[in-house]
Amino acid sequence: MELTIREIQEKREYSVLSRYAAFSDQSKGREIEEAPCDIRTCFERDRDRIIHSKAFRRLNGKTQVFLTPMGDHYRTRMTHTLEVAQIARTIAKALRLNEDLTEAIALGHDLGHTPFGHAGERALDRVCPGGFKHHEQSIRVVEFIEKKKGKTMNLSWEVKDGILNHQTSRMPSTLEGKIVRLADKIAYVNHDIDDAIRGHIIEESEIPKEYTDILGCSLSQRLNTLIHDIVSNSEEQSDIIMSDAIWQAMKDLRGFMFTHVYTNPVAKGQEKKAEKMIADLYEYYNEHIDAIPEEHREAPEGKERAVADYIAGMTDRYAVTKYNELMVPSGWQVY
C-alpha cells in the first residue's frame, strides 16, 4: 500500500530529528480519537487548529504589558505569542527537535489570557471561586470553550501538556515544551524592554552594566546570547539547559524590569482601573447571567466559572465597550 504524505513525513522524522525529540507517530493521542490527516502530522494539525481559532485571533486585541498605548508598534498578546513561537522554533530546529510540536505549544500557550494582561488575570483570580490562572484557562479554551460545529479543538496530549506547563513553577514533559517555557521568558523580558524604551519608561543606558556585559546592549544581542546559550548547553542532552551565568543574568534582568517597568506608576498607572472594570463586569454578569450570550452561559463548574470564561475571552476594546454599555449612564432622550 502506498504511504500517505503524513506517513512519509513521520518516517522522515526518524532520519532528521534527535533521539530526544517527540516523534509525531508516538504521540499519546487525543482525548477523543479521530482519523489522522493524510497530509499533516498530528502536531501540524494542532498548530493549524490553534491558528484558525477565534481565541487566537482575539489575542491581537489583548494587552501584553502596556494598556492602550498610544502607538502602533507596541506588543500585543498576539505579537508576543508570535515572537515566542519564532524563538522557540529557532531553538528546536538547532537542536533537531520537533518544530511543529514546539510551534503548536508556543501559539497556544496564552490562548486563555484575559483582557488587560496580568491586571485582568489578577482581578479574575481575586473574584472567581477557585481562582484564575491563564495557563489553566488556556487548557479550558482548547478542551471546552473553543468549539467548531459543536466540537472542541481536541488537541494532542503533548501540545496540551506544553501549554499547561509553560509557567516558571511547572515543567513540561517534552523537550519541545521546555523550549517554549524558556522562549516565553526570553521573549517577554526582551520585548518588554524594547517597548519600555519606546515608551520612554527607561533608557537602554539605565540597564545595569552587570547584565549588559553578559547578555548584550541591544534587543538583538540579548536574543542572540540567550538562544545560543540554550543551544550550546542543550545539544545532544535529554534536557533544555542554560548556563548558570546566563540564567542568573536573565533572572536579574527580569528583576530589574519588575522594579523599573512592571511596577512603574507611569507605565502601569491604568491597571487599577482595568482591575476594577473586570471585577465590576464579573459581579454584574453573576447577577445578570442572561446578559451573557446563550452559548456562554453554562460551564460544568457552575455559573461563576461561565462568567469568568466569558470575561477572559474578551479583548480590551470589547471589555471597555461592555463596561460602558452596562455601567455608564447614557444620555436621556425625549422623543
Coordinates of C-alpha atoms in Angstrom, one line a residue:
M1 CA 0.0 0.0 0.0
E2 CA 1.3 3.5 -0.9
L3 CA 2.2 5.6 2.0
T4 CA 0.3 8.9 2.7
I5 CA 2.2 12.2 2.8
R6 CA 1.8 12.2 6.6
E7 CA 3.3 8.7 6.9
I8 CA 6.3 9.7 4.8
Q9 CA 6.8 12.8 7.0
E10 CA 6.6 10.7 10.1
K11 CA 9.2 8.3 8.8
R12 CA 11.4 11.2 7.8
E13 CA 11.4 12.4 11.3
Y14 CA 13.5 9.4 12.4
S15 CA 16.3 10.3 10.0
V16 CA 16.3 14.0 10.8
L17 CA 15.3 14.6 14.4
S18 CA 17.3 13.9 17.6
R19 CA 16.7 10.8 19.5
Y20 CA 15.4 13.1 22.3
A21 CA 12.7 14.6 20.1
A22 CA 8.9 14.0 20.4
F23 CA 8.1 11.9 17.3
S24 CA 4.7 12.5 15.7
D25 CA 3.7 8.9 15.3
Q26 CA 4.5 8.3 19.0
S27 CA 2.0 10.9 20.3
K28 CA -0.1 9.9 23.2
G29 CA -3.0 10.9 21.1
R30 CA -6.2 12.9 21.6
E31 CA -8.8 12.7 24.3
I32 CA -11.4 11.9 21.5
E33 CA -10.0 9.6 18.9
E34 CA -10.2 10.7 15.4
A35 CA -8.9 9.6 12.0
P36 CA -5.5 11.1 11.2
C37 CA -5.0 13.6 8.4
D38 CA -3.4 12.1 5.2
I39 CA -1.1 15.2 4.8
R40 CA -0.4 16.7 8.2
T41 CA 1.1 15.1 11.2
C42 CA -0.8 15.3 14.5
F43 CA 1.3 18.3 15.7
E44 CA 0.9 20.2 12.4
R45 CA -2.8 19.7 12.6
D46 CA -2.8 21.1 16.2
R47 CA -0.9 24.1 15.1
D48 CA -3.4 24.8 12.3
R49 CA -6.4 24.4 14.7
I50 CA -4.9 26.9 17.0
I51 CA -4.1 29.5 14.3
H52 CA -7.6 29.2 12.8
S53 CA -9.3 29.5 16.2
K54 CA -11.3 32.6 17.4
A55 CA -9.3 32.6 20.6
F56 CA -6.1 33.0 18.7
R57 CA -7.5 35.9 16.6
R58 CA -8.6 37.7 19.8
L59 CA -5.0 37.8 21.1
N60 CA -4.5 40.7 18.7
G61 CA -6.8 42.8 20.9
K62 CA -5.4 41.9 24.3
T63 CA -2.8 43.8 26.3
Q64 CA 0.7 42.4 26.6
V65 CA 2.2 44.8 29.2
F66 CA 1.2 48.4 28.4
L67 CA -2.5 49.2 28.5
T68 CA -3.9 51.0 25.4
P69 CA -0.5 52.6 24.4
M70 CA -0.5 55.5 22.0
G71 CA 1.4 53.9 19.1
D72 CA 1.2 51.1 16.6
H73 CA 4.5 49.4 17.5
Y74 CA 3.9 48.2 21.0
R75 CA 3.4 44.4 21.5
T76 CA 0.0 42.8 21.9
R77 CA -0.6 39.4 23.3
M78 CA -0.6 38.1 19.7
T79 CA 2.7 39.6 18.8
H80 CA 4.2 38.3 22.0
T81 CA 2.9 34.8 21.0
L82 CA 4.4 35.1 17.5
E83 CA 7.8 36.1 19.0
V84 CA 7.7 33.2 21.4
A85 CA 7.0 30.9 18.5
Q86 CA 9.8 32.2 16.4
I87 CA 12.4 32.0 19.2
A88 CA 11.2 28.5 20.2
R89 CA 11.3 27.3 16.6
T90 CA 14.9 28.6 16.1
I91 CA 16.0 26.6 19.2
A92 CA 14.1 23.5 18.3
K93 CA 15.5 23.5 14.8
A94 CA 19.1 23.9 16.0
L95 CA 18.6 21.0 18.5
R96 CA 16.8 18.9 15.9
L97 CA 13.7 18.6 18.0
N98 CA 10.1 18.6 16.7
E99 CA 9.5 22.1 15.3
D100 CA 5.8 21.5 14.7
L101 CA 5.1 20.5 18.2
T102 CA 7.2 23.4 19.5
E103 CA 5.3 25.9 17.3
A104 CA 1.9 24.5 18.3
I105 CA 2.7 24.8 22.0
A106 CA 4.0 28.3 21.6
L107 CA 1.0 29.5 19.6
G108 CA -1.4 28.1 22.1
H109 CA 0.3 29.0 25.4
D110 CA -1.6 32.2 26.0
L111 CA -5.0 31.4 24.5
G112 CA -6.6 31.8 27.9
H113 CA -5.2 35.2 28.8
T114 CA -7.6 37.9 29.9
P115 CA -8.1 41.4 28.6
F116 CA -5.7 43.9 30.1
G117 CA -2.9 41.3 30.6
H118 CA -1.9 40.3 34.1
A119 CA -4.1 43.1 35.5
G120 CA -7.2 41.3 34.2
E121 CA -5.8 38.0 35.4
R122 CA -5.3 39.3 38.9
A123 CA -8.8 40.7 39.0
L124 CA -10.4 37.4 38.0
D125 CA -8.1 35.5 40.4
R126 CA -9.5 37.5 43.3
V127 CA -13.2 37.3 42.5
C128 CA -13.6 33.9 40.9
P129 CA -14.2 31.0 43.3
G130 CA -11.2 28.6 42.9
G131 CA -9.1 31.4 41.5
F132 CA -8.0 32.1 37.9
K133 CA -4.7 31.2 36.2
H134 CA -4.2 32.0 32.5
H135 CA -2.3 28.7 31.7
E136 CA -5.2 26.7 33.2
Q137 CA -7.6 28.8 31.2
S138 CA -5.7 28.1 28.0
I139 CA -6.5 24.4 28.6
R140 CA -10.1 25.3 29.2
V141 CA -10.1 27.1 25.9
V142 CA -8.9 24.1 23.9
E143 CA -10.8 21.5 25.8
F144 CA -14.2 23.2 26.4
I145 CA -14.7 26.8 25.3
E146 CA -13.5 26.9 21.7
K147 CA -15.9 24.9 19.5
K148 CA -16.4 24.5 15.8
K149 CA -19.6 22.8 14.7
G150 CA -20.0 21.6 18.3
K151 CA -16.6 20.0 18.5
T152 CA -13.7 21.1 20.7
M153 CA -10.2 21.6 19.4
N154 CA -9.3 18.1 20.7
L155 CA -5.5 18.8 20.7
S156 CA -2.9 16.1 21.2
W157 CA -1.7 15.3 24.7
E158 CA 1.8 16.7 24.1
V159 CA 0.5 20.1 23.0
K160 CA -1.8 20.5 25.9
D161 CA 1.0 19.4 28.3
G162 CA 3.2 22.1 26.9
I163 CA 0.5 24.8 27.2
L164 CA -0.4 23.9 30.7
N165 CA 3.2 23.8 32.0
H166 CA 4.7 26.8 30.4
Q167 CA 4.8 28.7 33.7
T168 CA 8.0 29.0 35.7
S169 CA 6.6 26.9 38.6
R170 CA 5.8 24.0 36.3
M171 CA 7.7 21.7 33.9
P172 CA 6.5 20.2 30.6
S173 CA 7.1 16.6 29.8
T174 CA 8.7 17.1 26.4
L175 CA 11.8 19.0 25.4
E176 CA 9.7 20.9 23.0
G177 CA 7.5 22.1 25.8
K178 CA 10.6 23.0 27.8
I179 CA 11.9 25.2 24.9
V180 CA 8.6 27.1 24.9
R181 CA 8.8 27.6 28.6
L182 CA 12.1 29.4 28.3
A183 CA 11.3 31.1 25.0
D184 CA 8.3 32.7 26.7
K185 CA 10.6 34.3 29.3
I186 CA 13.2 35.3 26.8
A187 CA 10.6 36.9 24.6
Y188 CA 8.7 38.9 27.2
V189 CA 11.8 40.2 29.1
N190 CA 13.4 41.4 25.9
H191 CA 10.4 42.8 24.1
D192 CA 9.1 44.5 27.3
I193 CA 12.5 46.3 27.5
D194 CA 12.1 47.3 23.8
D195 CA 8.5 48.6 24.5
A196 CA 9.6 50.4 27.7
I197 CA 12.4 52.2 25.8
R198 CA 9.9 53.2 23.1
G199 CA 7.6 54.5 25.7
H200 CA 10.3 56.5 27.5
I201 CA 9.9 54.5 30.7
I202 CA 13.5 53.5 30.7
E203 CA 16.6 54.1 28.6
E204 CA 18.9 51.3 27.4
S205 CA 21.7 53.0 29.3
E206 CA 19.8 52.5 32.6
I207 CA 20.0 48.7 32.4
P208 CA 22.8 47.8 34.8
K209 CA 26.1 47.1 33.1
E210 CA 26.5 43.8 35.0
Y211 CA 23.6 42.5 32.9
T212 CA 24.5 44.1 29.6
D213 CA 28.1 42.9 29.8
I214 CA 26.8 39.3 29.9
L215 CA 23.7 39.5 27.8
G216 CA 24.3 42.4 25.4
C217 CA 23.4 46.0 24.9
S218 CA 20.5 45.7 22.5
L219 CA 17.5 43.5 21.8
S220 CA 19.2 41.5 19.0
Q221 CA 22.4 41.0 21.1
R222 CA 20.4 39.7 24.1
L223 CA 18.3 37.4 22.0
N224 CA 21.4 36.1 20.2
T225 CA 23.2 35.4 23.5
L226 CA 20.2 33.7 25.2
I227 CA 19.4 31.5 22.2
H228 CA 23.0 30.5 21.6
D229 CA 23.4 29.6 25.3
I230 CA 20.4 27.3 25.3
V231 CA 21.5 25.6 22.0
S232 CA 25.2 25.1 23.1
N233 CA 24.2 23.7 26.5
S234 CA 21.3 21.5 25.4
E235 CA 22.8 19.9 22.3
E236 CA 22.6 16.1 22.5
Q237 CA 21.2 16.4 26.0
S238 CA 18.0 15.0 27.4
D239 CA 17.1 18.4 28.9
I240 CA 16.9 22.0 27.9
I241 CA 19.6 23.9 29.8
M242 CA 21.0 27.3 30.2
S243 CA 24.4 28.1 31.7
D244 CA 24.3 29.3 35.3
A245 CA 25.8 32.7 34.4
I246 CA 23.3 33.4 31.6
W247 CA 20.3 32.1 33.6
Q248 CA 21.2 34.2 36.6
A249 CA 21.7 37.3 34.4
M250 CA 18.3 36.8 32.8
K251 CA 16.7 36.4 36.2
D252 CA 18.3 39.5 37.5
L253 CA 17.3 41.4 34.3
R254 CA 13.7 40.3 34.9
G255 CA 14.0 41.6 38.5
F256 CA 15.2 44.9 37.1
M257 CA 12.1 45.0 34.9
F258 CA 9.8 44.4 37.8
T259 CA 11.3 47.3 39.7
H260 CA 11.5 49.8 36.9
V261 CA 8.7 48.8 34.5
Y262 CA 6.2 46.2 35.7
T263 CA 5.5 48.3 38.9
N264 CA 6.3 51.7 37.4
P265 CA 3.4 54.1 38.1
V266 CA 3.8 55.8 34.7
A267 CA 3.7 52.5 32.8
K268 CA 1.1 50.8 34.9
G269 CA -1.0 53.6 36.2
Q270 CA -4.1 52.5 34.4
E271 CA -4.1 48.9 35.8
K272 CA -6.2 49.6 38.9
K273 CA -8.9 51.0 36.6
A274 CA -8.7 47.9 34.5
E275 CA -8.8 45.6 37.5
K276 CA -11.9 47.4 38.8
M277 CA -13.5 47.1 35.4
I278 CA -13.0 43.4 35.2
A279 CA -14.3 42.9 38.8
D280 CA -17.4 45.0 38.1
L281 CA -18.1 43.1 35.0
Y282 CA -17.8 39.8 36.9
E283 CA -20.2 41.0 39.6
Y284 CA -22.7 42.3 37.0
Y285 CA -22.8 39.1 34.9
N286 CA -23.1 36.9 38.0
E287 CA -26.2 38.9 38.9
H288 CA -27.5 39.1 35.3
I289 CA -26.4 35.8 33.7
D290 CA -29.0 36.4 30.9
A291 CA -26.8 39.3 29.7
I292 CA -24.2 36.8 28.5
P293 CA -24.8 35.2 25.1
E294 CA -26.7 31.9 25.5
E295 CA -23.8 29.7 24.2
H296 CA -21.6 31.1 27.0
R297 CA -23.9 30.8 30.0
E298 CA -23.0 27.3 31.2
A299 CA -19.9 25.6 32.4
P300 CA -19.6 22.2 34.2
E301 CA -18.3 24.0 37.3
G302 CA -21.2 26.4 37.5
K303 CA -22.3 29.9 36.8
E304 CA -19.3 31.7 38.3
R305 CA -16.9 29.8 36.0
A306 CA -19.1 30.5 33.0
V307 CA -18.9 34.2 33.8
A308 CA -15.1 34.0 34.2
D309 CA -14.8 32.2 30.8
Y310 CA -16.8 34.8 29.1
I311 CA -14.9 37.8 30.5
A312 CA -11.5 36.1 30.0
G313 CA -12.3 35.7 26.3
M314 CA -12.9 39.4 25.8
T315 CA -10.5 41.8 24.1
D316 CA -9.6 45.0 25.8
R317 CA -11.8 47.0 23.5
Y318 CA -14.8 44.7 23.9
A319 CA -14.5 44.8 27.7
V320 CA -14.4 48.6 27.7
T321 CA -17.4 48.6 25.3
K322 CA -19.5 46.3 27.5
Y323 CA -18.5 48.2 30.7
N324 CA -19.7 51.5 29.1
E325 CA -22.9 49.8 28.0
L326 CA -23.6 48.3 31.4
M327 CA -22.1 50.7 33.9
V328 CA -22.0 54.2 32.4
P329 CA -25.3 56.2 32.3
S330 CA -26.3 57.1 28.7
G331 CA -27.9 60.4 27.7
W332 CA -31.6 60.6 28.2
Q333 CA -33.5 61.4 25.0
V334 CA -37.1 62.7 24.7
Y335 CA -38.9 61.7 21.6

